[in-house]
mmCIF file of C-alpha atoms in Angstrom:
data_model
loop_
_atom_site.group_PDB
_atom_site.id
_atom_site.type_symbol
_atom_site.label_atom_id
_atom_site.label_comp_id
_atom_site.label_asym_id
_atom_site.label_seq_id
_atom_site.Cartn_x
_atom_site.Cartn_y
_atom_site.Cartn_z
ATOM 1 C CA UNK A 1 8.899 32.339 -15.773
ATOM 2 C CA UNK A 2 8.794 29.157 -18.417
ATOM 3 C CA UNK A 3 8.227 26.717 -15.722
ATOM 4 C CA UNK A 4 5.634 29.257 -13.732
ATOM 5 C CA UNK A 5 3.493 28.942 -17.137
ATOM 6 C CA UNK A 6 3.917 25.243 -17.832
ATOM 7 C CA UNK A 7 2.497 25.198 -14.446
ATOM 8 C CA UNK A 8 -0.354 27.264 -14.834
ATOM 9 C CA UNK A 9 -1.178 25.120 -18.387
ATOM 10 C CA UNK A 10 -1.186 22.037 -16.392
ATOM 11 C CA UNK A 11 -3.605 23.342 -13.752
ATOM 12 C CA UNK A 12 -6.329 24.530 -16.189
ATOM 13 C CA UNK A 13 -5.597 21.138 -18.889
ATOM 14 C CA UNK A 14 -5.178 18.918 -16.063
ATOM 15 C CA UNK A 15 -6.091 20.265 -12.935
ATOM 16 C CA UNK A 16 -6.473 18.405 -9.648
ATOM 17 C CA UNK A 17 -9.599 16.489 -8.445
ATOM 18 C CA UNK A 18 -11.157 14.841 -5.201
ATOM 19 C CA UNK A 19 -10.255 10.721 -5.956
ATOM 20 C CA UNK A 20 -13.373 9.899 -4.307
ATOM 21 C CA UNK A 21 -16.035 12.354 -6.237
ATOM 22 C CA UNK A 22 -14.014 13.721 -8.701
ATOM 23 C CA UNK A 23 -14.626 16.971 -8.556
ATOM 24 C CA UNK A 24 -12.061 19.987 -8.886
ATOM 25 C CA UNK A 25 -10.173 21.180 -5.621
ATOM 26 C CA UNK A 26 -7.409 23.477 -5.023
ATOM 27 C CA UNK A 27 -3.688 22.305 -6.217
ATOM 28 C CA UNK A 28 -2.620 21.539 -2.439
ATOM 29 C CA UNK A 29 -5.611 19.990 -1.215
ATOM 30 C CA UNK A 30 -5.543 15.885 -1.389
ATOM 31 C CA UNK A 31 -9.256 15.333 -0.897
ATOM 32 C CA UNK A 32 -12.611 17.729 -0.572
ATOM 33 C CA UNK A 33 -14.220 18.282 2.743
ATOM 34 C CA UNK A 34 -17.209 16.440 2.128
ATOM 35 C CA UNK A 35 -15.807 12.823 0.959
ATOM 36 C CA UNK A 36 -12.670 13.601 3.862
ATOM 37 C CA UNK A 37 -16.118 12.545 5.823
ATOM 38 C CA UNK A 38 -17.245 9.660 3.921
ATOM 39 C CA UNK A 39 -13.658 7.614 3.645
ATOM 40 C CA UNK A 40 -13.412 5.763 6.758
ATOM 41 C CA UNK A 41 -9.776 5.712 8.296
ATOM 42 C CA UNK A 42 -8.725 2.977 10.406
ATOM 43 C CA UNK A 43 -8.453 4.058 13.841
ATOM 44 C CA UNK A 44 -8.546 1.910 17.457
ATOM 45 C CA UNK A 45 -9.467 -0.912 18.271
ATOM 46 C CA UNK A 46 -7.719 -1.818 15.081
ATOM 47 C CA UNK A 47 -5.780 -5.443 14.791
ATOM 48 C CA UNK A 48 -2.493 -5.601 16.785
ATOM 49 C CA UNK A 49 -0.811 -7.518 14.222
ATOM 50 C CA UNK A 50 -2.553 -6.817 10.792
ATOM 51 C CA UNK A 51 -4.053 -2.988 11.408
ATOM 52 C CA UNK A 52 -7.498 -3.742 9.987
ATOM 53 C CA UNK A 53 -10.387 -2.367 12.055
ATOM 54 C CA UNK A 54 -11.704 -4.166 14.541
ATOM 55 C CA UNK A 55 -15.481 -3.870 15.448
ATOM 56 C CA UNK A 56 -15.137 -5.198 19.521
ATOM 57 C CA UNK A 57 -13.147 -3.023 21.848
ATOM 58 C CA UNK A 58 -12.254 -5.791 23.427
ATOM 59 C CA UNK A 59 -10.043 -8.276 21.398
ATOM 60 C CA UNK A 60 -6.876 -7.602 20.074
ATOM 61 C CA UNK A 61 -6.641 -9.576 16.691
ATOM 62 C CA UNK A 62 -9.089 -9.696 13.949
ATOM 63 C CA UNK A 63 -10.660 -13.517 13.335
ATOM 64 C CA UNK A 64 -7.990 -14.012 10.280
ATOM 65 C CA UNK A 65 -4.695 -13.545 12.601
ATOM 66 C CA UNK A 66 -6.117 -15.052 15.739
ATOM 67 C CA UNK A 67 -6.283 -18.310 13.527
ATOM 68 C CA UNK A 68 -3.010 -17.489 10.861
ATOM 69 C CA UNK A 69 1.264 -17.265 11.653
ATOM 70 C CA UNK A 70 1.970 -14.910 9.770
ATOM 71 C CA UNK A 71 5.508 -14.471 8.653
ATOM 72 C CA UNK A 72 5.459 -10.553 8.599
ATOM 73 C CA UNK A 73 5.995 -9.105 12.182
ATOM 74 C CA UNK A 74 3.200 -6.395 12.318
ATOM 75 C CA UNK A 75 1.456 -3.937 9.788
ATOM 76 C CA UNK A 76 -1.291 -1.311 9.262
ATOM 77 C CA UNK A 77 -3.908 -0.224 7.356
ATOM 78 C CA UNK A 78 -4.538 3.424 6.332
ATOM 79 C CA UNK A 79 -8.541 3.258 5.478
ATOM 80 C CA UNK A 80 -10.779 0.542 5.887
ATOM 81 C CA UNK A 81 -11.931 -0.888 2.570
ATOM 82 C CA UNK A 82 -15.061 0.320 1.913
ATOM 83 C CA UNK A 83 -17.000 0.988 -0.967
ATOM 84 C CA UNK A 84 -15.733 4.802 -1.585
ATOM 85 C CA UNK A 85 -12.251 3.178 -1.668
ATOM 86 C CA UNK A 86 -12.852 0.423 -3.696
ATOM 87 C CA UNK A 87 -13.711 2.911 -6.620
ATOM 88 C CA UNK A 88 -10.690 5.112 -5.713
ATOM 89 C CA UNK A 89 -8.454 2.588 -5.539
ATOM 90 C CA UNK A 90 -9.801 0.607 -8.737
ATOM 91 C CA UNK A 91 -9.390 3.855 -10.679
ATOM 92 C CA UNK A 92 -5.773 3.899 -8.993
ATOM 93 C CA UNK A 93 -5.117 0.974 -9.608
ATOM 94 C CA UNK A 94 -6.387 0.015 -13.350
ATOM 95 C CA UNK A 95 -7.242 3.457 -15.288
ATOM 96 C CA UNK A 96 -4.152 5.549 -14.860
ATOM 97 C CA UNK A 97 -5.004 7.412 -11.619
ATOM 98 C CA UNK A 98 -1.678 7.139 -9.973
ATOM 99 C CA UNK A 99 -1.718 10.933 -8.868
ATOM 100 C CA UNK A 100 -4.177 9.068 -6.419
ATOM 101 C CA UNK A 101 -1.217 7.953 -4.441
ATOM 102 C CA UNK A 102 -0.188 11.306 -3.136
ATOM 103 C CA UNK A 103 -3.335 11.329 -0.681
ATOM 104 C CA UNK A 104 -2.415 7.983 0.582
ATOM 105 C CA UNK A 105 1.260 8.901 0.584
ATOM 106 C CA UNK A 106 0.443 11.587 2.584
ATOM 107 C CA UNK A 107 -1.874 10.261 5.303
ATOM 108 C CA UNK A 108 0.063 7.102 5.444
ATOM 109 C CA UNK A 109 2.825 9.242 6.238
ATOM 110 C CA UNK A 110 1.133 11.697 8.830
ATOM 111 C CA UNK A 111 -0.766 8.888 10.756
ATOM 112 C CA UNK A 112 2.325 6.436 10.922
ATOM 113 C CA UNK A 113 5.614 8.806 10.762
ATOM 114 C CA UNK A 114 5.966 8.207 14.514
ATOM 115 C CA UNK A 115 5.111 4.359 14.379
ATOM 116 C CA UNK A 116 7.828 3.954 11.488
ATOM 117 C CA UNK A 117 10.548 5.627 13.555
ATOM 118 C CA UNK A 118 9.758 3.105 16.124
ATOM 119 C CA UNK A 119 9.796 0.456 13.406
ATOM 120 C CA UNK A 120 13.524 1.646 12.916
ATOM 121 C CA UNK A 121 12.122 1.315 8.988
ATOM 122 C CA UNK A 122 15.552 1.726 6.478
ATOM 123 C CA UNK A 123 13.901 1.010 3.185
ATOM 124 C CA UNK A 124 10.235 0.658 1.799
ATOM 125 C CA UNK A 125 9.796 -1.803 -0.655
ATOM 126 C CA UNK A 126 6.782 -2.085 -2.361
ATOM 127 C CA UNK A 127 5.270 -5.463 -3.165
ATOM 128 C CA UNK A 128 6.653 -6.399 -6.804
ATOM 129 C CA UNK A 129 4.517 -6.820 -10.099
ATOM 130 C CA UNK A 130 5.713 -9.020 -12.679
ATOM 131 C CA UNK A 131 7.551 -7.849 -15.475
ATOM 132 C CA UNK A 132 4.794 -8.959 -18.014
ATOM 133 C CA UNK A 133 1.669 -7.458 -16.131
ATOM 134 C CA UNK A 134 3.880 -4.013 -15.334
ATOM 135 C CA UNK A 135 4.557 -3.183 -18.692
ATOM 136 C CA UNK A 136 0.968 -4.207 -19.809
ATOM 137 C CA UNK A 137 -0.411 -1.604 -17.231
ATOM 138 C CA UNK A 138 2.162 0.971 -17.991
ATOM 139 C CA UNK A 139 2.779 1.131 -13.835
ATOM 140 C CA UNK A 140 2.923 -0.578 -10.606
ATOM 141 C CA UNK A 141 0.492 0.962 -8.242
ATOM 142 C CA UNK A 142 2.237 -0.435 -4.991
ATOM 143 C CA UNK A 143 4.893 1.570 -5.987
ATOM 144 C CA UNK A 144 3.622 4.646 -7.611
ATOM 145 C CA UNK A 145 2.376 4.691 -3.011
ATOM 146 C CA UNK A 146 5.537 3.991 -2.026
ATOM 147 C CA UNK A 147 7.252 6.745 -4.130
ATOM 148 C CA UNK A 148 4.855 9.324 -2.319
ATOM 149 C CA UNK A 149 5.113 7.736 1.167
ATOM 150 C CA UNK A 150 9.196 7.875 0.382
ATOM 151 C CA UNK A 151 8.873 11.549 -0.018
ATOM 152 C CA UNK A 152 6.839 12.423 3.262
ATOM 153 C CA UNK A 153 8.718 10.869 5.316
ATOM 154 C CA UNK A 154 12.653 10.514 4.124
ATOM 155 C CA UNK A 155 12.644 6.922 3.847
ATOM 156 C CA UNK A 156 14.208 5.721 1.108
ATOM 157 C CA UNK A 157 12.462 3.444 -1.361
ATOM 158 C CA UNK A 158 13.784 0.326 -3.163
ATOM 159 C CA UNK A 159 12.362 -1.077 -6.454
ATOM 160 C CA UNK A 160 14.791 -3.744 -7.192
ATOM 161 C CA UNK A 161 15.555 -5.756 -4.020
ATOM 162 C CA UNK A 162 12.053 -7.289 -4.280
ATOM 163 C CA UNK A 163 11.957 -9.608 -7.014
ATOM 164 C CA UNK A 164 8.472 -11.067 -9.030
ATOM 165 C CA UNK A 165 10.124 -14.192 -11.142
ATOM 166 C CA UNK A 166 6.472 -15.694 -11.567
ATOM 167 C CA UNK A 167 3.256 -15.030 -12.680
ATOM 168 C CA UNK A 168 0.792 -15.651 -10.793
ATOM 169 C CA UNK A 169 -3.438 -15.741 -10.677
ATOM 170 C CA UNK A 170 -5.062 -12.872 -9.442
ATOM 171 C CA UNK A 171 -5.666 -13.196 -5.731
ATOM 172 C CA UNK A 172 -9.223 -12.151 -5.551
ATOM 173 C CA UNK A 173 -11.748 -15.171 -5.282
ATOM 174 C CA UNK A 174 -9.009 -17.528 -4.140
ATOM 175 C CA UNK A 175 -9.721 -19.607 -0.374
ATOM 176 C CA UNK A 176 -6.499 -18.968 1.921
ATOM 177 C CA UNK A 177 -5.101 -22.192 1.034
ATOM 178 C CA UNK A 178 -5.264 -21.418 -2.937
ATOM 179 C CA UNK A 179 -3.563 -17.865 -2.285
ATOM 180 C CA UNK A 180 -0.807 -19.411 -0.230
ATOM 181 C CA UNK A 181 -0.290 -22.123 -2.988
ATOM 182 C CA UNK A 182 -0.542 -19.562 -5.866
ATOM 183 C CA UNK A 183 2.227 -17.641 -4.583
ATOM 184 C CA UNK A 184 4.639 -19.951 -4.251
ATOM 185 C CA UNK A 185 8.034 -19.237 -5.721
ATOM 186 C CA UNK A 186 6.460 -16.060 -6.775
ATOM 187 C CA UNK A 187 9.430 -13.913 -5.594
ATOM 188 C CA UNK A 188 12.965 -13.595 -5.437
ATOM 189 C CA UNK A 189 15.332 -11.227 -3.472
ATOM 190 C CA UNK A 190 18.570 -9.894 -5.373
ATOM 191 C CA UNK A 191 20.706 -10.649 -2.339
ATOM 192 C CA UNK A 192 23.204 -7.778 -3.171
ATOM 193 C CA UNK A 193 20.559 -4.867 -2.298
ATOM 194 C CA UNK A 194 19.295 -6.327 0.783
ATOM 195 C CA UNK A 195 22.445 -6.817 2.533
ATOM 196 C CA UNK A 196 22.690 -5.017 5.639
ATOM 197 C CA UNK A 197 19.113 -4.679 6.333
ATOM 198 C CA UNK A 198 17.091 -5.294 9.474
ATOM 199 C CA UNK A 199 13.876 -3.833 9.121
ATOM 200 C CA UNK A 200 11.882 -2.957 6.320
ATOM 201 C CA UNK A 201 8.588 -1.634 5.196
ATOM 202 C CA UNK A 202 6.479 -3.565 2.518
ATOM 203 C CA UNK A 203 3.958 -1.377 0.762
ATOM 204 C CA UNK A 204 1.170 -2.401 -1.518
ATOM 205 C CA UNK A 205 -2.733 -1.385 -2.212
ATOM 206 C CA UNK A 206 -5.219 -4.101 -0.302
ATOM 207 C CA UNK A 207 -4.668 -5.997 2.700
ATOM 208 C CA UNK A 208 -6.956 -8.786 2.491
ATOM 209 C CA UNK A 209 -5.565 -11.896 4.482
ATOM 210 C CA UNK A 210 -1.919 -11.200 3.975
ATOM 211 C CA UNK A 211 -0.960 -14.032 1.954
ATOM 212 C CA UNK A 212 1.223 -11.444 -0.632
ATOM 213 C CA UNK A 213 2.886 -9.720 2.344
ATOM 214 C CA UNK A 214 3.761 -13.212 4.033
ATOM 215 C CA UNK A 215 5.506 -14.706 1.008
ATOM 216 C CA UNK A 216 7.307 -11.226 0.449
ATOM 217 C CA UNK A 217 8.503 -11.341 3.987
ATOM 218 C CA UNK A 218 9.892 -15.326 3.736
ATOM 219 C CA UNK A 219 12.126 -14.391 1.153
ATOM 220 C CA UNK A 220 13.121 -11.192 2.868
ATOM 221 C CA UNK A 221 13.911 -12.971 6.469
ATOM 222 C CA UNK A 222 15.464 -15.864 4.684
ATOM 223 C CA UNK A 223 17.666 -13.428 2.843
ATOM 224 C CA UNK A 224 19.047 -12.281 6.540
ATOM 225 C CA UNK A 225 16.157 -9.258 6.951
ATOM 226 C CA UNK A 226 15.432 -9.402 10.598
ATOM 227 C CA UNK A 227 12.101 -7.037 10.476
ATOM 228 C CA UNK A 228 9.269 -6.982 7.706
ATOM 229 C CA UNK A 229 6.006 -4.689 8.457
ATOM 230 C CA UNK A 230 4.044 -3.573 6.003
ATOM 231 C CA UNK A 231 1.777 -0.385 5.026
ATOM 232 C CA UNK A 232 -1.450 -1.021 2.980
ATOM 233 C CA UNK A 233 -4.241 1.568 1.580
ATOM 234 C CA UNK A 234 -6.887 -0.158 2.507
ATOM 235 C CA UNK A 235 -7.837 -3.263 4.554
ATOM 236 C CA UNK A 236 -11.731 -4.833 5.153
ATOM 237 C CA UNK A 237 -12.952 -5.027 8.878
#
């Protein structure tokens, strides 16, 4: 009875809105029916090794990964990054709106459950903040997904086998070459916790030319991980 009426206090003091328009929607519904038609989810021809949409039905790899190795073996994107998302996932991401995460958890999971069981996915690891930065922000968004995506779909998540040891720029505004360079040395696996593993999920918010996910995935294969994917929000076209 206690817990029925903390619930129904919550619901009127904090009740749950639409990320993309804000407005008030029922407590099981993850987006309203007019902005479910204005996010754009990625769907084919999408990228064969990166997931971002592709615009010609005809190629299989975006420009970026028909001229990049990357060290990640394939990945996908949940919603193309477009101007609706960038204020969802800024508001995610910097002002506290981490209850954001259970629509992505949730689509992530219902789009991809099948695709991860082919993956043979033991573990999602989301892409690490440094220690600094996370307590600064009070939360790392990359896992605050990966906590929700854990939940749909049984997988279990790991926060500590992915290691930030240095801070680094922000990636936005870098060239390639700068974002490869900036992350170098950036992160650090704690060997113990990644034993055993073959394949592995990395999760994080924007996929932009997958410089993060490729130096997550060195360490990872170097530490004896035979498959990294990842899962991203959002990626551009």
């Amino acid at each position: 009875m206690i817990k029925k009426g903390i619930e129904v206090l919550e619901r009127i003091f904090f009740p749950n809105v639409c990320p993309v328009c804000e407005k008030v929607i029922g407590a099981n519904e993850k987006i309203c029916k007019e902005c479910i038609q204005k996010v754009k989810i990625v769907k084919e021809p999408k990228c064969e090794k990166c997931g971002k949409q592709l615009v010609e039905d005809e190629k299989l790899f975006c420009h970026d990964c028909e001229s990049s190795i990357h060290v990640f073996d394939k990945g996908v994107c949940i919603f193309e990054y477009t101007e609706e998302l960038k204020k969802v996932i800024y508001q995610f991401k910097y002002n506290n709106k981490r209850c954001y995460s259970d629509l992505f958890g949730y689509i992530g999971a219902k789009r991809y459950r099948k695709l991860l069981k082919q993956w043979n996915v033991e573990k999602i690891l989301p892409v690490p903040m440094y220690r600094k930065k996370k307590q600064k922000r009070g939360y790392n968004q990359a896992e605050e997904f990966g906590k929700v995506l854990a939940e749909y779909t049984g997988i279990e998540m790991d926060c500590g086998c992915l290691i930030r040891v240095r801070d680094t720029k922000p990636q936005k505004g870098l060239s390639k070459g700068e974002r490869c360079e900036n992350l170098r040395k950036a992160f650090a696996i704690d060997i113990e916790r990644v034993k055993g593993m073959t394949s592995v999920l990395l999760v994080d918010d924007i996929y932009t030319t997958g410089s993060t996910l490729d130096a997550c995935a060195e360490v990872l294969k170097k530490a004896g991980v035979k498959k990294v994917y990842f899962m991203c929000v959002a990626g551009g076209r």
